[in-house]
PDB file of C-alpha atoms in Angstrom:
ATOM      1  CA  ALA A 267      98.539  20.701 318.549  1.00 55.00           C
ATOM      2  CA  GLU A 268     101.174  18.153 319.580  1.00 66.00           C
ATOM      3  CA  LEU A 269     102.559  20.478 322.245  1.00 62.00           C
ATOM      4  CA  LYS A 270      99.061  20.847 323.661  1.00 65.00           C
ATOM      5  CA  ALA A 271      98.677  17.063 323.722  1.00 70.00           C
ATOM      6  CA  CYS A 272     101.978  16.717 325.601  1.00 65.00           C
ATOM      7  CA  SER A 273     100.743  19.205 328.190  1.00 62.00           C
ATOM      8  CA  ARG A 274      97.780  16.942 328.881  1.00 67.00           C
ATOM      9  CA  THR A 275      99.795  13.729 329.147  1.00 70.00           C
ATOM     10  CA  GLY A 276     102.698  15.211 331.105  1.00 68.00           C
ATOM     11  CA  ASP A 277     105.290  14.279 328.477  1.00 68.00           C
ATOM     12  CA  VAL A 278     107.729  17.012 329.499  1.00 69.00           C
ATOM     13  CA  GLY A 279     110.613  15.628 327.416  1.00 69.00           C
ATOM     14  CA  ARG A 280     108.676  15.691 324.169  1.00 72.00           C
ATOM     15  CA  ALA A 281     107.133  19.044 325.087  1.00 65.00           C
ATOM     16  CA  GLU A 282     110.632  20.504 325.504  1.00 67.00           C
ATOM     17  CA  GLU A 283     111.677  19.128 322.111  1.00 68.00           C
ATOM     18  CA  LEU A 284     108.682  20.724 320.419  1.00 70.00           C
ATOM     19  CA  PHE A 285     109.265  23.949 322.323  1.00 67.00           C
ATOM     20  CA  GLU A 286     112.888  24.109 321.144  1.00 69.00           C
ATOM     21  CA  MET A 287     111.705  23.561 317.582  1.00 67.00           C
ATOM     22  CA  LEU A 288     109.352  26.517 317.991  1.00 65.00           C
ATOM     23  CA  ARG A 289     112.148  28.597 319.441  1.00 64.00           C
ATOM     24  CA  GLY A 290     114.248  27.875 316.373  1.00 55.00           C
ATOM     25  CA  THR A 291     111.557  28.690 313.833  1.00 61.00           C
ATOM     26  CA  GLU A 292     109.661  31.616 315.342  1.00 54.00           C
ATOM     27  CA  ALA A 293     110.940  34.997 314.202  1.00 51.00           C
ATOM     28  CA  ASP A 294     110.602  36.612 317.608  1.00 55.00           C
ATOM     29  CA  LYS A 295     110.223  34.453 320.711  1.00 67.00           C
ATOM     30  CA  PRO A 296     107.930  31.596 321.762  1.00 73.00           C
ATOM     31  CA  SER A 297     104.404  32.719 322.546  1.00 80.00           C
ATOM     32  CA  VAL A 298     102.886  32.809 326.003  1.00 87.00           C
ATOM     33  CA  GLU A 299     100.634  29.969 324.871  1.00 88.00           C
ATOM     34  CA  ALA A 300     103.661  27.773 324.068  1.00 85.00           C
ATOM     35  CA  TYR A 301     105.162  28.456 327.491  1.00 87.00           C
ATOM     36  CA  ASN A 302     101.826  27.739 329.136  1.00 88.00           C
ATOM     37  CA  PHE A 303     101.581  24.344 327.435  1.00 86.00           C
ATOM     38  CA  LEU A 304     105.128  23.512 328.524  1.00 86.00           C
ATOM     39  CA  ILE A 305     104.505  24.514 332.140  1.00 90.00           C
ATOM     40  CA  HIS A 306     101.182  22.668 332.156  1.00 88.00           C
ATOM     41  CA  ALA A 307     103.038  19.531 331.065  1.00 89.00           C
ATOM     42  CA  CYS A 308     105.261  19.953 334.143  1.00 88.00           C
ATOM     43  CA  ALA A 309     102.164  20.295 336.321  1.00 90.00           C
ATOM     44  CA  THR A 310     100.681  17.115 334.873  1.00 89.00           C
ATOM     45  CA  LYS A 311     103.999  15.386 335.575  1.00 88.00           C
ATOM     46  CA  LYS A 312     103.970  16.760 339.171  1.00 91.00           C
ATOM     47  CA  ASP A 313     107.313  18.463 338.566  1.00 93.00           C
ATOM     48  CA  PRO A 314     107.363  21.886 340.270  1.00 95.00           C
ATOM     49  CA  ASP A 315     111.109  22.306 339.738  1.00 95.00           C
ATOM     50  CA  ARG A 316     110.753  22.253 335.949  1.00 92.00           C
ATOM     51  CA  ALA A 317     107.591  24.345 336.091  1.00 94.00           C
ATOM     52  CA  GLU A 318     109.410  27.063 338.045  1.00 95.00           C
ATOM     53  CA  HIS A 319     112.419  26.799 335.717  1.00 93.00           C
ATOM     54  CA  PHE A 320     110.293  27.517 332.663  1.00 91.00           C
ATOM     55  CA  MET A 321     108.429  30.295 334.456  1.00 94.00           C
ATOM     56  CA  GLU A 322     111.748  32.009 335.205  1.00 92.00           C
ATOM     57  CA  GLU A 323     112.964  31.425 331.653  1.00 90.00           C
ATOM     58  CA  MET A 324     109.710  32.866 330.337  1.00 90.00           C
ATOM     59  CA  GLU A 325     110.103  36.048 332.381  1.00 90.00           C
ATOM     60  CA  ALA A 326     113.761  36.378 331.395  1.00 90.00           C
ATOM     61  CA  ALA A 327     112.702  36.177 327.738  1.00 86.00           C
ATOM     62  CA  GLY A 328     110.305  39.079 328.266  1.00 89.00           C
ATOM     63  CA  VAL A 329     107.157  36.970 327.896  1.00 90.00           C
ATOM     64  CA  GLU A 330     104.502  38.103 330.372  1.00 91.00           C
ATOM     65  CA  PRO A 331     102.992  35.242 332.437  1.00 93.00           C
ATOM     66  CA  THR A 332      99.203  35.035 332.517  1.00 92.00           C
ATOM     67  CA  PRO A 333      96.867  33.726 335.234  1.00 92.00           C
ATOM     68  CA  ILE A 334      96.948  30.403 333.363  1.00 91.00           C
ATOM     69  CA  THR A 335     100.733  30.313 333.774  1.00 93.00           C
ATOM     70  CA  TYR A 336     100.526  30.909 337.521  1.00 94.00           C
ATOM     71  CA  ASN A 337      97.734  28.373 337.899  1.00 92.00           C
ATOM     72  CA  SER A 338      99.877  25.732 336.213  1.00 91.00           C
ATOM     73  CA  VAL A 339     102.862  26.416 338.484  1.00 94.00           C
ATOM     74  CA  ILE A 340     100.570  26.313 341.534  1.00 94.00           C
ATOM     75  CA  ASN A 341      99.085  23.044 340.257  1.00 91.00           C
ATOM     76  CA  ALA A 342     102.584  21.572 339.860  1.00 93.00           C
ATOM     77  CA  CYS A 343     103.446  22.453 343.469  1.00 94.00           C
ATOM     78  CA  ALA A 344     100.101  21.197 344.753  1.00 91.00           C
ATOM     79  CA  ALA A 345     100.383  17.925 342.823  1.00 89.00           C
ATOM     80  CA  ALA A 346     103.792  17.363 344.429  1.00 92.00           C
ATOM     81  CA  GLY A 347     102.235  17.991 347.860  1.00 90.00           C
ATOM     82  CA  ASP A 348     104.250  21.161 348.484  1.00 93.00           C
ATOM     83  CA  ALA A 349     101.671  23.420 350.122  1.00 90.00           C
ATOM     84  CA  TYR A 350     103.953  26.291 351.093  1.00 89.00           C
ATOM     85  CA  ARG A 351     105.538  26.416 347.655  1.00 93.00           C
ATOM     86  CA  ALA A 352     102.078  26.596 346.080  1.00 93.00           C
ATOM     87  CA  GLN A 353     101.146  29.384 348.489  1.00 91.00           C
ATOM     88  CA  HIS A 354     104.312  31.273 347.534  1.00 93.00           C
ATOM     89  CA  TRP A 355     103.185  31.343 343.905  1.00 94.00           C
ATOM     90  CA  LEU A 356      99.682  32.420 344.893  1.00 93.00           C
ATOM     91  CA  VAL A 357     101.131  35.410 346.759  1.00 92.00           C
ATOM     92  CA  ARG A 358     103.387  36.202 343.826  1.00 93.00           C
ATOM     93  CA  MET A 359     100.413  36.009 341.465  1.00 93.00           C
ATOM     94  CA  ILE A 360      98.437  38.452 343.604  1.00 91.00           C
ATOM     95  CA  ASN A 361     101.443  40.784 343.878  1.00 92.00           C
ATOM     96  CA  GLN A 362     101.552  40.889 340.084  1.00 91.00           C
ATOM     97  CA  GLY A 363      98.024  42.294 340.143  1.00 91.00           C
ATOM     98  CA  MET A 364      96.322  39.107 338.949  1.00 92.00           C
ATOM     99  CA  GLN A 365      93.106  37.830 340.483  1.00 88.00           C
ATOM    100  CA  PRO A 366      93.229  34.125 341.347  1.00 90.00           C
ATOM    101  CA  THR A 367      90.199  32.102 340.303  1.00 88.00           C
ATOM    102  CA  GLN A 368      88.155  29.822 342.515  1.00 87.00           C
ATOM    103  CA  VAL A 369      89.983  26.944 340.839  1.00 87.00           C
ATOM    104  CA  THR A 370      93.309  28.401 342.021  1.00 90.00           C
ATOM    105  CA  TYR A 371      92.064  28.774 345.581  1.00 93.00           C
ATOM    106  CA  GLY A 372      90.430  25.348 345.470  1.00 91.00           C
ATOM    107  CA  THR A 373      93.704  23.737 344.397  1.00 89.00           C
ATOM    108  CA  LEU A 374      95.477  25.279 347.382  1.00 92.00           C
ATOM    109  CA  CYS A 375      92.733  24.203 349.780  1.00 94.00           C
ATOM    110  CA  LYS A 376      93.056  20.638 348.554  1.00 91.00           C
ATOM    111  CA  VAL A 377      96.793  20.410 349.202  1.00 92.00           C
ATOM    112  CA  PHE A 378      96.430  22.109 352.601  1.00 94.00           C
ATOM    113  CA  ALA A 379      93.614  19.715 353.488  1.00 95.00           C
ATOM    114  CA  ARG A 380      95.747  16.654 352.776  1.00 92.00           C
ATOM    115  CA  GLN A 381      98.264  17.880 355.325  1.00 93.00           C
ATOM    116  CA  GLY A 382      95.710  18.765 357.989  1.00 96.00           C
ATOM    117  CA  MET A 383      96.415  22.487 357.734  1.00 95.00           C
ATOM    118  CA  VAL A 384      93.040  23.698 358.977  1.00 97.00           C
ATOM    119  CA  SER A 385      93.931  27.351 359.613  1.00 96.00           C
ATOM    120  CA  GLN A 386      95.421  27.691 356.117  1.00 94.00           C
ATOM    121  CA  VAL A 387      92.262  26.327 354.501  1.00 96.00           C
ATOM    122  CA  ARG A 388      90.190  28.783 356.542  1.00 96.00           C
ATOM    123  CA  SER A 389      92.512  31.628 355.494  1.00 94.00           C
ATOM    124  CA  ILE A 390      92.024  30.773 351.821  1.00 93.00           C
ATOM    125  CA  MET A 391      88.250  30.709 352.318  1.00 95.00           C
ATOM    126  CA  GLU A 392      88.427  34.136 353.948  1.00 94.00           C
ATOM    127  CA  MET A 393      90.471  35.410 350.997  1.00 90.00           C
ATOM    128  CA  VAL A 394      87.807  34.172 348.581  1.00 91.00           C
ATOM    129  CA  GLU A 395      85.021  35.923 350.453  1.00 92.00           C
ATOM    130  CA  GLY A 396      87.141  39.011 351.039  1.00 90.00           C
ATOM    131  CA  GLY A 397      87.622  39.276 347.279  1.00 86.00           C
ATOM    132  CA  GLY A 398      83.885  39.167 346.685  1.00 89.00           C
ATOM    133  CA  GLY A 399      83.745  35.478 345.742  1.00 89.00           C
ATOM    134  CA  GLN A 400      81.323  32.888 347.034  1.00 92.00           C
ATOM    135  CA  LEU A 401      82.298  29.685 348.744  1.00 94.00           C
ATOM    136  CA  ASN A 402      81.007  26.445 347.259  1.00 95.00           C
ATOM    137  CA  GLU A 403      80.807  22.891 348.547  1.00 96.00           C
ATOM    138  CA  TYR A 404      84.339  22.118 347.382  1.00 95.00           C
ATOM    139  CA  PHE A 405      85.844  24.525 349.912  1.00 96.00           C
ATOM    140  CA  PHE A 406      83.857  23.054 352.780  1.00 97.00           C
ATOM    141  CA  ALA A 407      84.808  19.515 351.755  1.00 97.00           C
ATOM    142  CA  SER A 408      88.452  20.599 351.922  1.00 97.00           C
ATOM    143  CA  LEU A 409      87.945  22.215 355.328  1.00 98.00           C
ATOM    144  CA  ILE A 410      86.264  19.104 356.739  1.00 98.00           C
ATOM    145  CA  SER A 411      88.995  16.901 355.257  1.00 97.00           C
ATOM    146  CA  ALA A 412      91.638  19.147 356.819  1.00 97.00           C
ATOM    147  CA  CYS A 413      89.968  18.714 360.204  1.00 98.00           C
ATOM    148  CA  GLY A 414      90.209  14.952 359.733  1.00 97.00           C
ATOM    149  CA  ALA A 415      93.867  15.028 358.711  1.00 97.00           C
ATOM    150  CA  ALA A 416      94.875  17.327 361.579  1.00 96.00           C
ATOM    151  CA  GLU A 417      96.845  15.984 364.543  1.00 95.00           C
ATOM    152  CA  PRO A 418      94.822  15.351 366.586  1.00 95.00           C
ATOM    153  CA  PRO A 419      91.703  15.214 364.363  1.00 95.00           C
ATOM    154  CA  ASP A 420      89.349  18.150 364.912  1.00 97.00           C
ATOM    155  CA  SER A 421      85.881  16.601 364.895  1.00 97.00           C
ATOM    156  CA  LYS A 422      84.283  19.706 366.433  1.00 97.00           C
ATOM    157  CA  GLY A 423      85.773  21.856 363.683  1.00 98.00           C
ATOM    158  CA  ALA A 424      84.388  19.477 361.059  1.00 98.00           C
ATOM    159  CA  ILE A 425      80.913  19.712 362.585  1.00 97.00           C
ATOM    160  CA  ARG A 426      81.122  23.522 362.668  1.00 97.00           C
ATOM    161  CA  ALA A 427      82.155  23.516 359.007  1.00 98.00           C
ATOM    162  CA  PHE A 428      79.219  21.264 358.154  1.00 98.00           C
ATOM    163  CA  ASN A 429      76.765  23.499 360.008  1.00 97.00           C
ATOM    164  CA  ASP A 430      78.188  26.549 358.224  1.00 97.00           C
ATOM    165  CA  LEU A 431      77.692  24.837 354.865  1.00 97.00           C
ATOM    166  CA  VAL A 432      74.074  24.029 355.741  1.00 96.00           C
ATOM    167  CA  SER A 433      73.388  27.590 356.918  1.00 95.00           C
ATOM    168  CA  ARG A 434      74.527  28.880 353.517  1.00 96.00           C
ATOM    169  CA  GLY A 435      72.060  26.686 351.666  1.00 95.00           C
ATOM    170  CA  LEU A 436      74.760  24.509 350.108  1.00 96.00           C
ATOM    171  CA  ARG A 437      74.337  20.778 349.448  1.00 96.00           C
ATOM    172  CA  PRO A 438      75.122  18.693 352.564  1.00 96.00           C
ATOM    173  CA  GLN A 439      75.321  15.490 350.521  1.00 96.00           C
ATOM    174  CA  SER A 440      78.421  16.822 348.770  1.00 96.00           C
ATOM    175  CA  VAL A 441      80.493  16.600 351.970  1.00 97.00           C
ATOM    176  CA  LYS A 442      78.969  13.453 353.474  1.00 97.00           C
ATOM    177  CA  ARG A 443      81.930  11.174 352.738  1.00 96.00           C
ATOM    178  CA  ALA A 444      84.425  13.712 354.057  1.00 96.00           C
ATOM    179  CA  LEU A 445      82.364  14.095 357.223  1.00 97.00           C
ATOM    180  CA  GLU A 446      82.108  10.314 357.704  1.00 97.00           C
ATOM    181  CA  ARG A 447      85.892  10.056 357.631  1.00 96.00           C
ATOM    182  CA  VAL A 448      86.164  12.587 360.458  1.00 97.00           C
ATOM    183  CA  VAL A 449      83.244  11.928 362.814  1.00 97.00           C
ATOM    184  CA  GLY A 450      82.290   8.410 361.742  1.00 97.00           C
ATOM    185  CA  VAL A 451      79.411   6.901 359.792  1.00 97.00           C
ATOM    186  CA  ARG A 452      77.030   6.682 362.760  1.00 97.00           C
ATOM    187  CA  GLN A 453      77.337  10.319 363.857  1.00 97.00           C
ATOM    188  CA  THR A 454      77.136  11.505 360.237  1.00 97.00           C
ATOM    189  CA  ALA A 455      73.922   9.530 359.743  1.00 97.00           C
ATOM    190  CA  GLN A 456      72.495  11.079 362.909  1.00 96.00           C
ATOM    191  CA  MET A 457      73.416  14.580 361.714  1.00 96.00           C
ATOM    192  CA  PHE A 458      71.721  13.999 358.368  1.00 96.00           C
ATOM    193  CA  ALA A 459      68.652  12.563 360.096  1.00 95.00           C
ATOM    194  CA  ASN A 460      68.435  15.654 362.293  1.00 93.00           C
ATOM    195  CA  LEU A 461      68.796  17.804 359.197  1.00 92.00           C
ATOM    196  CA  ALA A 462      65.974  15.979 357.432  1.00 91.00           C
ATOM    197  CA  ARG A 463      63.779  16.238 360.542  1.00 89.00           C
ATOM    198  CA  SER A 464      64.388  20.001 360.779  1.00 86.00           C
ATOM    199  CA  ALA A 465      63.599  20.451 357.106  1.00 78.00           C
ATOM    200  CA  GLY A 466      60.366  18.498 357.536  1.00 74.00           C
ATOM    201  CA  GLN A 467      59.312  20.571 360.520  1.00 70.00           C
ATOM    202  CA  ALA A 468      60.079  23.815 358.686  1.00 66.00           C
ATOM    203  CA  LYS A 469      58.010  22.665 355.714  1.00 66.00           C
ATOM    204  CA  ALA A 470      55.074  21.675 357.952  1.00 63.00           C
ATOM    205  CA  SER A 471      55.097  25.008 359.784  1.00 66.00           C
ATOM    206  CA  SER A 472      55.032  26.944 356.515  1.00 65.00           C
ATOM    207  CA  GLN A 473      51.877  25.194 355.284  1.00 57.00           C
TER     208      GLN A 473
END
């Protein structure tokens, strides 16, 4: 229970102490759950170096990583702002025959978005759909944010992303702030007004 608590607070030092105690008392080897808590603590602490160290130690000990393990390492890399390192672990996860979750993909999109890596966010979205998943508002918010962080900012790309979201029946309100940061408050308000007008016309024509 204490090891789990350390994983939530990011107390890597105490988590290591508890882990070593487990290593000394368990008849065989620490469980995958114990390793996962330790690596999660590293993710909370934004320490990808330690997360990768324990992943390698885990594999050397013959303990099979789970999707949770990979997600934690990816989270550690993402939290540290290391997009390519996070992507490396995603590829490795897939190569091990594990299916990333939408949370995994969403984490990657977020770190790519912060760095204005529009094409990478789009690639992740294509991977989600290619694997039979459905895109939600979170992905489009990341794509719009990436357009804003790009050099130079890609306002047209942000508008295309917004229109794509609308065409899929997703909630426009969920990306309003992200859109305002890219195209400005005035243009965003105009886009939402046009959207409301179109919805009103469609409703009137169906009556």
